[in-house]
PDB file of C-alpha atoms in Angstrom:
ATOM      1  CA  UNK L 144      -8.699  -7.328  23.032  1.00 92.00           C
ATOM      2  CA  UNK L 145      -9.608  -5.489  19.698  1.00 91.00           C
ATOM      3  CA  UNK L 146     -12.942  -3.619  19.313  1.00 91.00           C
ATOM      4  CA  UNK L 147     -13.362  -2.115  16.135  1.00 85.00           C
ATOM      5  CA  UNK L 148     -16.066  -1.089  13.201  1.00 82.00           C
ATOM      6  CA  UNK L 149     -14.584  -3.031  10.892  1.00 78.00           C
ATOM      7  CA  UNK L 150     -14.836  -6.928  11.420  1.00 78.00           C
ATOM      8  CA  UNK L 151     -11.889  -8.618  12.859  1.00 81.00           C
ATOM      9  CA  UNK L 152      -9.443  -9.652  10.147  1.00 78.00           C
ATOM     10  CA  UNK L 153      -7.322  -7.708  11.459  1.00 84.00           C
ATOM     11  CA  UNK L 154      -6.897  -9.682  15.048  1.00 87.00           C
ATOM     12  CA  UNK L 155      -6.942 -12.483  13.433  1.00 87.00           C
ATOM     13  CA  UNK L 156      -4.089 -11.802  11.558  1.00 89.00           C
ATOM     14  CA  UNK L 157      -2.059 -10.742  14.118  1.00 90.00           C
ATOM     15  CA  UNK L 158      -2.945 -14.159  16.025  1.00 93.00           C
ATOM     16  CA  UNK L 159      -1.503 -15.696  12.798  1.00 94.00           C
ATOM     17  CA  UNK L 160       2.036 -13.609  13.099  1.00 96.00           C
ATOM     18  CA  UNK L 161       1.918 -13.773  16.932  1.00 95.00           C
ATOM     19  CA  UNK L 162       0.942 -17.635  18.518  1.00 94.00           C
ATOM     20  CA  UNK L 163       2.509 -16.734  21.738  1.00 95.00           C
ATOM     21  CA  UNK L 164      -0.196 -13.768  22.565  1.00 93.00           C
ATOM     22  CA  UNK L 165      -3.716 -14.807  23.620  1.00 93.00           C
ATOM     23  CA  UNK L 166      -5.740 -11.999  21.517  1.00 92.00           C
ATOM     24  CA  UNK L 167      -9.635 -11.465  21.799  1.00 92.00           C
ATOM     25  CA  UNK L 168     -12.001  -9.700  19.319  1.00 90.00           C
ATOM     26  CA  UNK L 169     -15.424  -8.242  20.107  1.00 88.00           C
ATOM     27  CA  UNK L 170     -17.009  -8.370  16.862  1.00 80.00           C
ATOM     28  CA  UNK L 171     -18.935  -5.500  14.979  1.00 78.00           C
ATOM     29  CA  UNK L 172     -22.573  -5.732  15.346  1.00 74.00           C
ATOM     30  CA  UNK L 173     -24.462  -7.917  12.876  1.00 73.00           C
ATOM     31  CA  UNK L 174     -21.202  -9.454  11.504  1.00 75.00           C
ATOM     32  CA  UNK L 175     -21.211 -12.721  10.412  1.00 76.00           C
ATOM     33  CA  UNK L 176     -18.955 -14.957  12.860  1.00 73.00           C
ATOM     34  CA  UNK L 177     -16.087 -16.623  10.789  1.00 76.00           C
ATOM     35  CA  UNK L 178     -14.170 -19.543  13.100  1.00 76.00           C
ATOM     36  CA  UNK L 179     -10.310 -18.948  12.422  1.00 79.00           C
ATOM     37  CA  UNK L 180      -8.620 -22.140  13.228  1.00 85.00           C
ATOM     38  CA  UNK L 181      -6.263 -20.251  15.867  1.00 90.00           C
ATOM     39  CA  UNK L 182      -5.861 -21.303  19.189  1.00 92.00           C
ATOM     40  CA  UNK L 183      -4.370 -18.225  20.732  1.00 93.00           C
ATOM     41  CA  UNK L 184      -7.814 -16.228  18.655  1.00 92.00           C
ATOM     42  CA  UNK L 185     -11.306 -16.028  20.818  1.00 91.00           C
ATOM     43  CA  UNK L 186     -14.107 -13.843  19.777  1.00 87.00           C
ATOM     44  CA  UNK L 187     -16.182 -12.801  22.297  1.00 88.00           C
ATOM     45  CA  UNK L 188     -19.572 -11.591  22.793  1.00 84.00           C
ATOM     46  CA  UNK L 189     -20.937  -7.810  23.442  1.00 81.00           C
ATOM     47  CA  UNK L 190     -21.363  -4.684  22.084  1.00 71.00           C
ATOM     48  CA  UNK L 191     -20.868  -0.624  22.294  1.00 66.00           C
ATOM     49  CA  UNK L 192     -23.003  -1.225  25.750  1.00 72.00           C
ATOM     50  CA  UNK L 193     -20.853  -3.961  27.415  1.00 82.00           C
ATOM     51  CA  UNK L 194     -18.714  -7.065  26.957  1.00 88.00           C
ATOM     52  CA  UNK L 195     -18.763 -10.914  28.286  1.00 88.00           C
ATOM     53  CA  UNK L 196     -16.035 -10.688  30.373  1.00 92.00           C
ATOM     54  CA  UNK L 197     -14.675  -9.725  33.865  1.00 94.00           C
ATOM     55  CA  UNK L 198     -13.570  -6.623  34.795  1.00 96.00           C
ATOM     56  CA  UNK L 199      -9.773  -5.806  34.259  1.00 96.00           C
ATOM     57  CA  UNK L 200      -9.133  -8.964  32.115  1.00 95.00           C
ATOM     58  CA  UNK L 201      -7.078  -7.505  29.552  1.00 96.00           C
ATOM     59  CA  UNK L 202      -3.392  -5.488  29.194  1.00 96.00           C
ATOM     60  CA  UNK L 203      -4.687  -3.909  26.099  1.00 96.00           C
ATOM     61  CA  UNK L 204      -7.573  -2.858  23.675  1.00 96.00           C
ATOM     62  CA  UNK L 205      -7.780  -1.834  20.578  1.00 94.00           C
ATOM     63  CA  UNK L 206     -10.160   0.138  19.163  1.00 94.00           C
ATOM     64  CA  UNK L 207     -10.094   0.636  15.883  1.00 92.00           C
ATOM     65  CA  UNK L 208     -12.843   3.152  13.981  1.00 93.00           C
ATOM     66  CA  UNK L 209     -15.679   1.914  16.454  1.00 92.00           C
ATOM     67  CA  UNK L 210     -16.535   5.459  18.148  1.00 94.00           C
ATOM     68  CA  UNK L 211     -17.183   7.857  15.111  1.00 94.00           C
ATOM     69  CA  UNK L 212     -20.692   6.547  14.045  1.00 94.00           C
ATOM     70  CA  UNK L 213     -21.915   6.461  17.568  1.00 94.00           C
ATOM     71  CA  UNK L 214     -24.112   9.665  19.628  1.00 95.00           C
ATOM     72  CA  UNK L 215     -22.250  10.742  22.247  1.00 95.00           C
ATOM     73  CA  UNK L 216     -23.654   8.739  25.407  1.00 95.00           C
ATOM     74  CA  UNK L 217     -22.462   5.444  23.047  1.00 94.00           C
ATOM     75  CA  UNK L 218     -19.187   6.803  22.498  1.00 96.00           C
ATOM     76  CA  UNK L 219     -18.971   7.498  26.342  1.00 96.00           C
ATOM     77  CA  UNK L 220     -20.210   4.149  27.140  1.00 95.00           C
ATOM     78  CA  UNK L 221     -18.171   2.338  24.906  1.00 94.00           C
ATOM     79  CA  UNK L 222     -14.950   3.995  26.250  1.00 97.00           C
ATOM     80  CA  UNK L 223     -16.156   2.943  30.310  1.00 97.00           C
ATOM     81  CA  UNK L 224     -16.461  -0.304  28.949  1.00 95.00           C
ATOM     82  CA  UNK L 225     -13.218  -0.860  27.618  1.00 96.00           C
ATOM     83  CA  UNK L 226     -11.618   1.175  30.638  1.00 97.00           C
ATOM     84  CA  UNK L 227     -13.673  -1.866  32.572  1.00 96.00           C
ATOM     85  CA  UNK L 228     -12.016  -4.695  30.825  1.00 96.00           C
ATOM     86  CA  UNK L 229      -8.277  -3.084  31.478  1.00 97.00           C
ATOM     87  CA  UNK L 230      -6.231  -3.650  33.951  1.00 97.00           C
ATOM     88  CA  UNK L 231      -4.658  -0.807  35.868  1.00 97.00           C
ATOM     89  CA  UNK L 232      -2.010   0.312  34.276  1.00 97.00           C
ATOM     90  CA  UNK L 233      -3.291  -0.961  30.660  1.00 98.00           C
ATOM     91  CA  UNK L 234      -3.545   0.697  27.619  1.00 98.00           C
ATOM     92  CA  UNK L 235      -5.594   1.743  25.160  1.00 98.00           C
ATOM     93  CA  UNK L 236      -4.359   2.249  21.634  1.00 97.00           C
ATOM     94  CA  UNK L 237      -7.085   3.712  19.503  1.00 97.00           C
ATOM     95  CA  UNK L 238      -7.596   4.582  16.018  1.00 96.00           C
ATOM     96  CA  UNK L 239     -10.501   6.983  14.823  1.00 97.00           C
ATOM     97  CA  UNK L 240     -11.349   9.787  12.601  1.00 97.00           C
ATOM     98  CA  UNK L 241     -10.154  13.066  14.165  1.00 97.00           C
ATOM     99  CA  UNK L 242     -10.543  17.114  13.984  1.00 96.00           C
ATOM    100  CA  UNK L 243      -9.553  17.791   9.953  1.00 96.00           C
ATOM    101  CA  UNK L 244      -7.134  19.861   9.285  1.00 95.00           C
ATOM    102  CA  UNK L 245      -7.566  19.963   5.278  1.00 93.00           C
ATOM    103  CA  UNK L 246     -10.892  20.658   3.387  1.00 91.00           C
ATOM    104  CA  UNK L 247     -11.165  17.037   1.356  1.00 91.00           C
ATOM    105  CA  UNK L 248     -10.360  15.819   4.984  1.00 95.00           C
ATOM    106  CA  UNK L 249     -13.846  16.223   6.135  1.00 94.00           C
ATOM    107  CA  UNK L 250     -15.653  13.660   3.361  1.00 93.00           C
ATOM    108  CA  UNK L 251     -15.856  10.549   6.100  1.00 93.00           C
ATOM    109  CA  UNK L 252     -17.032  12.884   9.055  1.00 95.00           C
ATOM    110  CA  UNK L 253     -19.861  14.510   6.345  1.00 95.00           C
ATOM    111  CA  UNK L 254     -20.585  10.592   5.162  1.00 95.00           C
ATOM    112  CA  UNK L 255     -20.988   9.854   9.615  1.00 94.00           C
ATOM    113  CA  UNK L 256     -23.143  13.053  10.106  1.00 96.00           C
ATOM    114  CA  UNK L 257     -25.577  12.123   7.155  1.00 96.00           C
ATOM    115  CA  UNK L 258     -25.919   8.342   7.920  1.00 96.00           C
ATOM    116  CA  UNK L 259     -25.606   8.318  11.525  1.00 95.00           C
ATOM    117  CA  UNK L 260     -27.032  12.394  12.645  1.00 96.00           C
ATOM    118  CA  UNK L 261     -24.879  15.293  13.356  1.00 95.00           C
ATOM    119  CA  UNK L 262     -24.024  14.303  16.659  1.00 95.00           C
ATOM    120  CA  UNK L 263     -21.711  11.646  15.848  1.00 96.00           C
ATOM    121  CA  UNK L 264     -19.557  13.574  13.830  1.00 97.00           C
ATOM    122  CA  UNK L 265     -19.546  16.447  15.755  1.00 97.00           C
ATOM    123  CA  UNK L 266     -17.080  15.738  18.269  1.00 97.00           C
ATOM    124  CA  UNK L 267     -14.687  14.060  15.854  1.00 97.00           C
ATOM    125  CA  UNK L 268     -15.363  17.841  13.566  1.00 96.00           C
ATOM    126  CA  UNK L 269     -14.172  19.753  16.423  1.00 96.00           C
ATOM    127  CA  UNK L 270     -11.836  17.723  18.204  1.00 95.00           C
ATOM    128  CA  UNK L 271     -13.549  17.039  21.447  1.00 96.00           C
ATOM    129  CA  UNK L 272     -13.347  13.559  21.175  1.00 97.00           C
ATOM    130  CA  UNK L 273     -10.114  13.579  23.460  1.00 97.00           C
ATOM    131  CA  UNK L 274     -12.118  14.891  25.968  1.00 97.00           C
ATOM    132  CA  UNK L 275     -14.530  11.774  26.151  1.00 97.00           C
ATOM    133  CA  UNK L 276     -11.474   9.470  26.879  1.00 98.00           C
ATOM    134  CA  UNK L 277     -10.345  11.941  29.573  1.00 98.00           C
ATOM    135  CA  UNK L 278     -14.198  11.257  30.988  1.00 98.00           C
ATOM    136  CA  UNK L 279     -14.078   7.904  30.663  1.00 98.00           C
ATOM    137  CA  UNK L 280     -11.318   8.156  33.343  1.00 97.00           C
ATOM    138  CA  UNK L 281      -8.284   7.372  31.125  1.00 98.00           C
ATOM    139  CA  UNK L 282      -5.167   9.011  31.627  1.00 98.00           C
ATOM    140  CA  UNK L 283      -1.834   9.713  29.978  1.00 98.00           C
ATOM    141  CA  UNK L 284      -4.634  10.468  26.754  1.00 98.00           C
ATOM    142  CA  UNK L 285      -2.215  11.769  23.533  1.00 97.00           C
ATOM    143  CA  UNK L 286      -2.586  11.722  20.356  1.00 97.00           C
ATOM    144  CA  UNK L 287       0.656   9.584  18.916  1.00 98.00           C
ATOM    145  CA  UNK L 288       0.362  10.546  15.619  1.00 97.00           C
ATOM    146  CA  UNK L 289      -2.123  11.918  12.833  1.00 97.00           C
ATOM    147  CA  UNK L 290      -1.784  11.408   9.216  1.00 97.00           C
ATOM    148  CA  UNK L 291      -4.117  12.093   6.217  1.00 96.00           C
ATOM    149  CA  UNK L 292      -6.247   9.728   4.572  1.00 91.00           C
ATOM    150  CA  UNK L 293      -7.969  10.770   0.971  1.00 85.00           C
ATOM    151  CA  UNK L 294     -11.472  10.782   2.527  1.00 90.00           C
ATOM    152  CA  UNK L 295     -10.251  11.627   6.522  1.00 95.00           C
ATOM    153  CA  UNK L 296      -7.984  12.799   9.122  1.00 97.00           C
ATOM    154  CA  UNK L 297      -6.985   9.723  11.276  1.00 97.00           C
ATOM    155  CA  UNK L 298      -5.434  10.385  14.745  1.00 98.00           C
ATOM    156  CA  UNK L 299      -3.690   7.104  17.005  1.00 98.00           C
ATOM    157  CA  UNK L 300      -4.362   7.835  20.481  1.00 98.00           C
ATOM    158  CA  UNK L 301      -2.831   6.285  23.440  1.00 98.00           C
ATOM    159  CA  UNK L 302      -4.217   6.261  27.107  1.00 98.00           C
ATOM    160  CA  UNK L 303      -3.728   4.280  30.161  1.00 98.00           C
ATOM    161  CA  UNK L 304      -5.942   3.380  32.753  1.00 97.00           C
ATOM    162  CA  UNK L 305      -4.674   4.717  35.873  1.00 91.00           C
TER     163      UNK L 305
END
């Protein structure tokens, strides 16, 4: 299952390369829908505050760039929720905007604190977004890699729920 800011191209696409996997997208609020013919593709409904489905019905999320713009209790929220839809032993393989570590890597987290308030940057500012995973009750939470985007500092994270 993919969550993520950003539409859901992306899990479409790999539905394309991959027609053995059974992949699900929650879109971004307010998107407009798009049917892909795919028959291993389902979009399904929710948000930050919960998804339409059972608990543990999923090996994997993603999450890609859906926690930055959110205050704190969201961000929270939104990680219980996908903990929720794993099942034990699952993973979670997330992609955000993390602590920079060079001055023109703090545009996008400047652009979240002006559009969305202070608060949502914050954590990503000073790192202490791991710590909200950790909360969330994930475990085995490290950061796989970070590189360096013109406008941000982008950290993959990988967690399991236990």
């Amino acid at each position: 299952m993919e969550i993520s800011a950003d539409g859901y191209s992306g899990c479409a696409a790999l539905a394309r390369q991959y027609p053995e996997v059974l992949l699900f997208c929650v879109p971004p609020a307010g998107s407009k829908r798009v049917r892909y013919p795919l028959s291993n593709f389902e979009l399904l409904h929710g948000d930050q505050g919960g998804v339409d489905c059972r608990d543990a019905s999923f090996d994997k999320v993603i999450c890609s760039f859906a926690l930055h713009p959110l205050p704190l209790n969201k961000k929270l929220a939104l990680l219980k929720e996908m903990k929720r839809v794993l099942r034990r032993g699952g993973t979670l393989h997330l992609a955000d905007f993390d602590q920079p570590l060079r001055p023109l890597e703090i545009y996008m987290l400047r652009s979240t604190g002006y559009l969305f308030g202070p608060e949502t940057a914050k954590p990503h500012l000073d790192g202490s977004w791991l710590n909200l995973i950790k909360q969330a009750g994930f475990v085995g939470v490290r950061r796989v890699t970070t590189f360096s985007e013109m406008v941000g500092r982008v950290a993959i994270i990988r967690a399991r729920r236990g």
